[in-house]
Amino acid sequence: PSIRMQICRPGRAVDLHELEGVSTGLAERTLTLLRGGKRARLFDAAEIGTHDTARRVAQALLQLERERSTRYEETGADDLYLGYPFVTGLAGGYLFRAPLILHPVRIERGARGAGAVSLVPPPDAAPVANQSALRLIFHRKGYSYPDELAEKADELAAVGPEALLAELALIGLGTVGSLDRLLPFGDRREELAEWRDDRLEVEECAVLGLFPQS
């Protein structure tokens, strides 16, 4: 999923845009809060009991948290991030669809009822670049990816996607697409299977999921 995510699999990823089915604008507000390092309250137990979409999304988030906890206990790695935005393309014949920036986040259950759910950025945890995806893209394009560039990518990720995308464009990895409206993370497998030429596009999608960086 850190390199090629095609769909959001249960227990592995949740599309943030699904929150729009709970309340109009909730997905955008949640993304803005998390990017600003602030807690995002999604819904409480009362809302879960009266709204089918809220109940379904809450269950998906708690299933994702259980998987995160299990992996952490087994491996010591905490791979839960909010991936935003996504970059999709072909590089040297290799198809990728991956988050560009990874925002550390925790799924927090309220003390009153299992339905209460918030997303909370850990203190002092800055966004980082998806190094797994960047290393792959650079390798497939035949570009060098020194440690200095990896460090700079992390620094730019903390500034925002526009800064990192601008740096990639200077290197020769310009993207098409824009960041103006959060979109659902759709299934594009049939469309992407028809791609043949090298390309790189940005998708304004936000997915909460497990994105290992090893």
Coordinates of C-alpha atoms in Angstrom, one line a residue:
P1 CA 0.0 0.0 0.0
S2 CA 2.9 2.4 0.4
I3 CA 3.7 2.0 -3.3
R4 CA 0.5 0.8 -5.0
M5 CA -2.9 1.2 -3.3
Q6 CA -5.8 0.4 -5.6
I7 CA -8.7 0.2 -3.2
C8 CA -9.3 0.7 0.6
R9 CA -9.3 -2.8 2.0
P10 CA -11.2 -3.5 5.3
G11 CA -8.9 -3.4 8.3
R12 CA -6.1 -1.8 6.2
A13 CA -7.4 1.6 5.0
V14 CA -10.4 4.0 5.3
D15 CA -11.1 6.7 2.8
L16 CA -11.5 10.0 4.7
H17 CA -14.0 11.2 2.0
E18 CA -16.5 8.7 3.5
L19 CA -17.1 11.2 6.3
E20 CA -19.0 13.4 3.8
G21 CA -21.8 10.8 4.1
V22 CA -22.0 11.6 7.8
S23 CA -22.0 15.4 7.4
T24 CA -21.3 17.7 4.5
G25 CA -17.9 19.2 4.8
L26 CA -16.8 16.9 7.6
A27 CA -14.0 15.3 5.5
E28 CA -12.6 18.6 4.5
R29 CA -12.7 19.9 8.1
T30 CA -11.1 16.8 9.4
L31 CA -8.3 17.0 6.9
T32 CA -7.7 20.7 7.7
L33 CA -7.5 20.0 11.5
L34 CA -5.2 17.0 11.1
R35 CA -2.9 18.9 8.8
G36 CA -2.8 21.7 11.4
G37 CA -1.8 19.2 14.1
K38 CA -5.2 19.4 15.9
R39 CA -7.6 16.8 17.2
A40 CA -10.5 16.0 14.9
R41 CA -13.7 14.8 16.6
L42 CA -15.7 12.6 14.1
F43 CA -18.8 11.4 16.0
D44 CA -20.0 10.3 19.4
A45 CA -22.0 7.3 20.5
A46 CA -25.3 9.1 20.0
E47 CA -24.6 9.8 16.4
I48 CA -23.5 6.3 15.8
G49 CA -26.8 5.0 17.0
T50 CA -28.8 7.2 14.6
H51 CA -26.7 7.4 11.5
D52 CA -25.9 4.3 9.4
T53 CA -22.9 5.8 7.6
A54 CA -21.4 7.0 10.9
R55 CA -21.8 3.5 12.3
R56 CA -20.2 1.9 9.3
V57 CA -17.2 4.4 9.2
A58 CA -16.7 4.0 13.0
Q59 CA -16.6 0.3 12.7
A60 CA -14.1 0.5 9.8
L61 CA -11.9 2.9 11.9
L62 CA -11.9 0.6 14.9
Q63 CA -11.1 -2.4 12.8
L64 CA -8.2 -0.5 11.4
E65 CA -7.0 0.4 14.9
R66 CA -7.2 -3.2 16.0
E67 CA -5.0 -4.2 13.0
R68 CA -2.5 -1.3 13.8
S69 CA -2.3 -2.5 17.4
T70 CA -1.7 -6.1 16.4
R71 CA 1.1 -5.2 14.1
Y72 CA 2.7 -2.9 16.7
E73 CA 2.7 -5.7 19.2
E74 CA 4.2 -8.2 16.7
T75 CA 6.7 -6.0 15.0
G76 CA 7.2 -2.8 17.1
A77 CA 6.4 -0.7 14.0
D78 CA 3.6 1.8 14.0
D79 CA 2.6 2.3 10.4
L80 CA -0.7 4.2 10.8
Y81 CA -0.8 7.4 8.8
L82 CA -3.1 9.7 7.0
G83 CA -1.9 9.7 3.4
Y84 CA -2.5 12.9 1.5
P85 CA -2.4 13.7 -1.4
F86 CA -1.8 10.7 -3.7
V87 CA 0.5 10.5 -6.7
T88 CA -0.3 8.1 -9.5
G89 CA 1.6 7.2 -12.6
L90 CA 4.0 5.0 -14.5
A91 CA 7.7 5.2 -14.1
G92 CA 9.9 2.9 -16.3
G93 CA 6.9 0.7 -16.9
Y94 CA 6.0 0.3 -13.2
L95 CA 2.6 1.4 -12.1
F96 CA 2.3 3.2 -8.7
R97 CA -0.5 4.9 -6.7
A98 CA 0.7 6.0 -3.4
P99 CA 0.4 8.8 -0.8
L100 CA 2.9 11.5 -1.2
I101 CA 2.9 12.7 2.4
L102 CA 2.3 10.7 5.5
H103 CA 0.7 12.4 8.5
P104 CA 1.1 10.5 11.8
V105 CA -2.3 10.1 13.5
R106 CA -4.0 8.0 16.2
I107 CA -7.5 6.7 16.3
E108 CA -8.9 7.5 19.7
R109 CA -12.1 6.0 21.3
G110 CA -14.0 8.1 23.7
A111 CA -14.4 7.1 27.3
R112 CA -18.2 7.1 27.0
G113 CA -19.3 4.4 24.5
A114 CA -17.5 2.6 21.8
G115 CA -19.0 4.8 19.1
A116 CA -17.1 8.0 20.1
V117 CA -14.2 8.3 17.7
S118 CA -11.6 11.1 17.2
L119 CA -8.4 11.3 15.1
V120 CA -5.5 12.8 17.0
P121 CA -2.0 13.8 15.7
P122 CA 0.6 12.6 18.2
P123 CA 2.5 15.5 19.9
D124 CA 5.6 16.7 18.1
A125 CA 5.0 14.3 15.2
A126 CA 5.6 16.1 11.9
P127 CA 4.4 14.9 8.5
V128 CA 7.0 13.0 6.4
A129 CA 7.4 12.2 2.8
N130 CA 6.5 8.7 1.6
Q131 CA 10.1 7.6 1.2
S132 CA 9.2 4.2 -0.1
A133 CA 7.3 5.6 -3.0
L134 CA 9.8 8.3 -3.8
R135 CA 12.7 5.9 -3.8
L136 CA 10.8 3.6 -6.2
I137 CA 9.9 6.4 -8.6
F138 CA 13.4 7.8 -8.7
H139 CA 14.9 4.3 -9.2
R140 CA 12.5 3.5 -12.0
K141 CA 13.2 6.8 -13.7
G142 CA 16.9 6.3 -13.4
Y143 CA 17.4 9.3 -11.1
S144 CA 19.7 9.4 -8.1
Y145 CA 18.0 9.7 -4.7
P146 CA 20.7 10.7 -2.2
D147 CA 20.1 10.9 1.5
E148 CA 20.3 14.7 1.3
L149 CA 17.3 14.7 -1.0
A150 CA 15.4 12.3 1.2
E151 CA 15.9 14.6 4.2
K152 CA 14.8 17.6 2.1
A153 CA 11.7 15.8 1.0
D154 CA 10.8 15.3 4.7
E155 CA 11.4 19.0 5.4
L156 CA 9.2 20.0 2.4
A157 CA 6.5 17.5 3.5
A158 CA 6.2 19.4 6.8
V159 CA 5.6 22.6 4.8
G160 CA 2.9 21.1 2.6
P161 CA 2.3 19.1 -0.6
E162 CA 2.7 22.1 -2.8
A163 CA 6.2 22.7 -1.6
L164 CA 7.2 19.0 -2.2
L165 CA 5.5 18.9 -5.6
A166 CA 7.3 22.0 -6.7
E167 CA 10.7 20.5 -5.7
L168 CA 9.8 17.3 -7.7
A169 CA 8.9 19.5 -10.7
L170 CA 12.4 21.2 -10.6
I171 CA 14.0 17.7 -10.7
G172 CA 12.0 16.7 -13.7
L173 CA 9.0 15.0 -12.0
G174 CA 6.3 17.5 -12.8
T175 CA 2.7 16.4 -12.1
V176 CA -0.6 17.0 -13.7
G177 CA -3.7 17.6 -11.6
S178 CA -4.6 20.1 -8.9
L179 CA -5.2 20.4 -5.2
D180 CA -8.5 22.2 -4.9
R181 CA -11.1 19.8 -3.7
L182 CA -11.0 16.5 -1.7
L183 CA -12.1 13.6 -3.8
P184 CA -13.1 10.0 -3.1
F185 CA -10.4 7.4 -3.4
G186 CA -12.0 5.6 -6.4
D187 CA -11.1 2.2 -7.9
R188 CA -9.1 3.0 -11.0
R189 CA -7.7 -0.4 -11.8
E190 CA -9.3 -0.8 -15.2
E191 CA -8.3 2.7 -16.3
L192 CA -4.7 2.4 -15.0
A193 CA -4.3 -1.0 -16.7
E194 CA -4.5 0.9 -20.0
W195 CA -1.7 3.3 -19.3
R196 CA 1.5 2.8 -21.3
D197 CA 3.5 6.0 -21.2
D198 CA 5.4 7.5 -18.3
R199 CA 3.3 10.0 -16.4
L200 CA 2.8 11.4 -12.9
E201 CA -0.4 12.9 -11.7
V202 CA -1.6 14.1 -8.3
E203 CA -4.9 13.0 -6.8
E204 CA -6.4 15.0 -3.9
C205 CA -7.4 12.0 -1.9
A206 CA -6.9 11.3 1.8
V207 CA -6.7 7.8 3.1
L208 CA -6.2 6.7 6.7
G209 CA -4.2 3.5 6.5
L210 CA -1.2 1.3 7.2
F211 CA 1.7 2.5 5.1
P212 CA 4.9 0.7 6.1
Q213 CA 8.2 2.5 5.4
S214 CA 10.6 -0.4 5.8

